[in-house]
Coordinates of C-alpha atoms in Angstrom, one line a residue:
X1 CA 124.3 104.2 133.0
X2 CA 123.0 106.7 130.2
X3 CA 120.6 105.7 127.7
X4 CA 120.8 107.0 124.4
X5 CA 118.1 107.0 121.7
X6 CA 118.8 106.1 118.1
X7 CA 118.0 109.5 116.9
X8 CA 120.6 111.0 119.1
X9 CA 123.4 108.7 118.3
X10 CA 122.4 108.6 114.7
X11 CA 123.0 112.3 114.8
X12 CA 126.6 112.1 115.9
X13 CA 127.6 109.7 113.3
X14 CA 125.5 111.2 110.4
X15 CA 125.0 114.5 110.4
X16 CA 127.8 115.6 107.9
X17 CA 127.1 113.3 105.2
X18 CA 123.0 114.3 105.6
X19 CA 124.2 117.7 105.1
X20 CA 125.3 117.5 101.7
X21 CA 122.8 114.5 101.0
X22 CA 118.9 114.0 101.1
X23 CA 119.7 110.4 100.7
X24 CA 119.8 107.1 103.6
X25 CA 123.5 106.6 104.3
X26 CA 124.0 103.1 104.7
X27 CA 127.2 102.0 107.6
X28 CA 129.4 99.3 106.8
X29 CA 129.1 97.1 110.0
X30 CA 131.2 94.3 109.0
X31 CA 134.3 95.5 110.7
X32 CA 132.2 96.1 114.0
X33 CA 130.1 93.5 116.1
X34 CA 126.4 93.2 115.5
X35 CA 124.6 89.7 115.3
X36 CA 120.9 89.2 114.6
X37 CA 119.8 85.6 116.0
X38 CA 116.6 84.1 114.6
X39 CA 114.8 81.9 116.8
X40 CA 112.2 79.6 115.3
X41 CA 109.1 79.1 117.6
X42 CA 107.6 75.9 118.8
X43 CA 105.1 76.1 116.4
X44 CA 107.4 76.4 113.1
X45 CA 109.6 73.5 114.6
X46 CA 106.6 71.1 114.5
X47 CA 105.2 72.4 111.1
X48 CA 108.8 71.7 109.6
X49 CA 108.8 68.3 111.5
X50 CA 105.8 67.3 110.3
X51 CA 106.3 67.9 106.7
X52 CA 109.7 66.5 106.5
X53 CA 111.6 69.8 106.7
X54 CA 114.6 71.3 107.9
X55 CA 116.8 74.4 108.0
X56 CA 120.1 74.4 106.8
X57 CA 123.0 77.2 107.6
X58 CA 124.8 78.6 104.9
X59 CA 126.9 81.4 104.2
X60 CA 128.2 83.3 107.2
X61 CA 125.3 82.1 109.4
X62 CA 126.0 79.8 112.5
X63 CA 123.5 77.0 113.7
X64 CA 123.2 76.8 117.2
X65 CA 122.7 73.6 118.5
X66 CA 120.9 72.7 122.0
X67 CA 122.9 69.8 123.4
X68 CA 122.4 66.4 121.9
X69 CA 120.4 68.0 119.1
X70 CA 121.3 67.2 115.2
X71 CA 119.3 69.9 113.7
X72 CA 119.7 73.5 114.7
X73 CA 116.0 75.7 114.9
X74 CA 118.2 78.7 116.1
X75 CA 120.7 80.6 113.7
X76 CA 123.3 83.6 114.4
X77 CA 123.7 85.9 111.0
X78 CA 126.2 88.6 111.6
X79 CA 124.8 91.9 110.5
X80 CA 127.1 93.5 108.2
X81 CA 125.3 96.9 107.7
X82 CA 123.0 99.7 109.1
X83 CA 121.0 102.4 106.9
X84 CA 120.0 105.3 108.5
X85 CA 117.1 107.4 107.0
X86 CA 117.5 111.6 106.2
X87 CA 115.4 112.1 109.6
X88 CA 118.1 110.2 111.2
X89 CA 116.4 106.6 112.3
X90 CA 117.5 103.6 111.5
X91 CA 115.7 102.6 108.5
X92 CA 117.1 98.9 107.7
X93 CA 119.5 96.5 108.9
X94 CA 121.3 93.7 106.4
X95 CA 122.8 90.6 106.9
X96 CA 124.6 90.1 103.7
X97 CA 126.6 86.5 102.9
X98 CA 124.3 84.7 105.2
X99 CA 121.4 82.1 104.0
X100 CA 119.3 79.6 105.4
X101 CA 118.3 76.6 103.1
X102 CA 115.0 75.3 104.0
X103 CA 115.0 71.7 102.6
X104 CA 112.1 69.3 102.1
X105 CA 112.6 65.4 101.8
X106 CA 109.6 63.4 101.0
X107 CA 108.8 59.3 99.7
X108 CA 107.9 58.8 96.3
X109 CA 105.0 56.3 97.0
X110 CA 105.1 54.8 93.7
X111 CA 108.8 54.2 93.4
X112 CA 110.0 54.4 96.9
X113 CA 112.7 57.5 96.0
X114 CA 113.7 60.3 98.3
X115 CA 112.4 63.6 96.8
X116 CA 114.3 66.7 98.0
X117 CA 112.9 70.1 97.0
X118 CA 113.8 73.5 99.1
X119 CA 114.2 77.4 99.1
X120 CA 117.7 79.2 100.0
X121 CA 117.0 82.4 101.4
X122 CA 120.3 84.9 101.1
X123 CA 121.4 87.9 102.5
X124 CA 118.6 89.2 104.8
X125 CA 117.4 92.5 105.4
X126 CA 114.9 94.2 107.8
X127 CA 113.1 96.8 106.4
X128 CA 112.0 98.9 109.3
X129 CA 110.1 101.2 107.4
X130 CA 107.9 98.2 106.0
X131 CA 108.2 96.1 108.9
X132 CA 109.3 93.1 107.0
X133 CA 112.1 90.8 106.3
X134 CA 113.4 90.5 103.0
X135 CA 116.1 88.4 101.4
X136 CA 117.0 86.6 98.2
X137 CA 114.8 83.9 97.5
X138 CA 116.0 81.1 95.6
X139 CA 113.9 78.2 94.4
X140 CA 116.0 74.8 93.9
X141 CA 117.0 74.7 90.7
X142 CA 115.1 78.3 89.6
X143 CA 116.0 81.9 89.6
X144 CA 116.6 84.0 92.3
X145 CA 114.0 86.4 93.1
X146 CA 115.8 89.6 94.9
X147 CA 115.1 91.0 97.9
X148 CA 111.6 89.1 98.4
X149 CA 109.2 90.1 101.4
X150 CA 109.5 86.5 103.0
X151 CA 108.4 87.7 106.8
X152 CA 106.2 90.7 108.2
X153 CA 107.1 91.7 111.7
X154 CA 106.4 93.3 115.2
X155 CA 108.5 95.6 117.1
X156 CA 108.6 93.9 120.8
X157 CA 111.6 95.8 122.1
X158 CA 112.6 98.4 120.1
X159 CA 116.6 99.3 119.3
X160 CA 117.9 101.9 122.2
X161 CA 121.8 101.8 122.5
X162 CA 123.3 102.3 126.2
X163 CA 126.2 104.2 127.2
X164 CA 128.9 103.6 129.6
X165 CA 132.0 105.1 130.8
X166 CA 134.6 105.5 129.1
X167 CA 133.2 104.8 125.8
X168 CA 130.9 101.5 125.5
X169 CA 128.1 101.6 123.2
X170 CA 125.8 98.5 122.8
X171 CA 122.0 97.8 121.4
X172 CA 119.6 95.2 121.5
X173 CA 116.0 94.9 120.0
X174 CA 113.9 92.0 119.4
X175 CA 111.3 91.6 116.7
X176 CA 108.7 88.8 117.1
X177 CA 105.4 87.8 115.3
X178 CA 107.0 86.8 112.3
X179 CA 104.6 85.4 109.9
X180 CA 104.9 84.9 106.0
X181 CA 103.3 87.2 103.5
X182 CA 100.7 86.4 101.3
X183 CA 103.3 86.2 98.5
X184 CA 105.9 84.3 100.6
X185 CA 103.0 81.7 101.5
X186 CA 102.8 81.0 97.7
X187 CA 106.3 80.7 97.1
X188 CA 107.0 78.5 100.0
X189 CA 103.8 76.1 98.9
X190 CA 105.3 75.8 95.6
X191 CA 109.1 75.6 96.4
X192 CA 108.4 72.7 99.2
X193 CA 105.5 71.0 97.2
X194 CA 103.0 71.7 99.5
X195 CA 99.3 71.4 99.2
X196 CA 96.0 70.7 100.9
X197 CA 94.1 73.8 102.3
X198 CA 94.7 72.5 106.0
X199 CA 98.7 72.5 105.2
X200 CA 98.5 75.6 103.4
X201 CA 96.4 77.6 106.1
X202 CA 98.5 76.5 108.7
X203 CA 101.9 78.0 107.2
X204 CA 99.9 80.9 106.5
X205 CA 99.0 81.4 110.3
X206 CA 102.0 80.3 112.1
X207 CA 104.1 82.5 113.9
X208 CA 107.7 81.6 112.5
X209 CA 109.5 83.1 115.9
X210 CA 112.2 85.9 116.5
X211 CA 114.4 88.0 115.6
X212 CA 117.1 89.5 117.8
X213 CA 119.6 92.1 117.2
X214 CA 122.7 93.0 119.2
X215 CA 125.1 95.8 118.4
X216 CA 128.2 97.2 120.1
X217 CA 130.8 100.0 119.0
X218 CA 133.6 97.3 118.9
X219 CA 136.0 96.1 116.6
X220 CA 135.1 92.7 115.4
X221 CA 138.2 90.7 114.8
X222 CA 138.3 89.3 112.1
X223 CA 136.0 91.4 109.9
X224 CA 133.1 89.3 108.6
X225 CA 132.5 89.1 105.0
X226 CA 129.9 91.2 103.3
X227 CA 129.8 89.8 100.2
X228 CA 126.0 88.7 99.0
X229 CA 125.7 84.8 99.2
X230 CA 124.9 83.0 95.6
X231 CA 123.4 79.8 95.8
X232 CA 125.2 76.8 93.7
X233 CA 123.4 76.5 90.3

């Protein structure tokens, strides 16, 4: 088995385009195999449950349910594009059309009514330059913040491509230490009605889990839609 670096495989795919332009090259991956799997950590799950929260798959997102479970804490998001920088490195990857609705239900102590609040994160993008997960963030009933920085991440297993004879190219990477950016902590608190120093500090310090990317230069049938997800008004 021969191990190919991102630089060498990207060069073969992008040299001609780069010769004509100093801009990054975005490759449509919706017709090729590629998946990003979000696994929430045990600490994140405990945080959600303790505050009446759950996560709902929307758009192209597929929930991964454990046997007997009614709520998913892992999600599969189809990769729809990969961006190569002028230096022939992977600069970004996107899962356009995928979304997650983070919902919180609380009980009004005065009326006994159930109050629902939440935030929709959609069209996820991995920014490998800034080491952040970006998404269109929409508080329920409010306007959208496009490409909002949601998480900072650490690269646990860098992406490298493996080549097998006669022509099989696959790649895998793992990103961990997903922590909300300072702006995301504030947005989550506002959107989900969270308050109190203890709760906010816990939200700020929680490691939310891992993102695992797996790609293959093989045709995906049918191709996945890359139309951006837009939350209902």
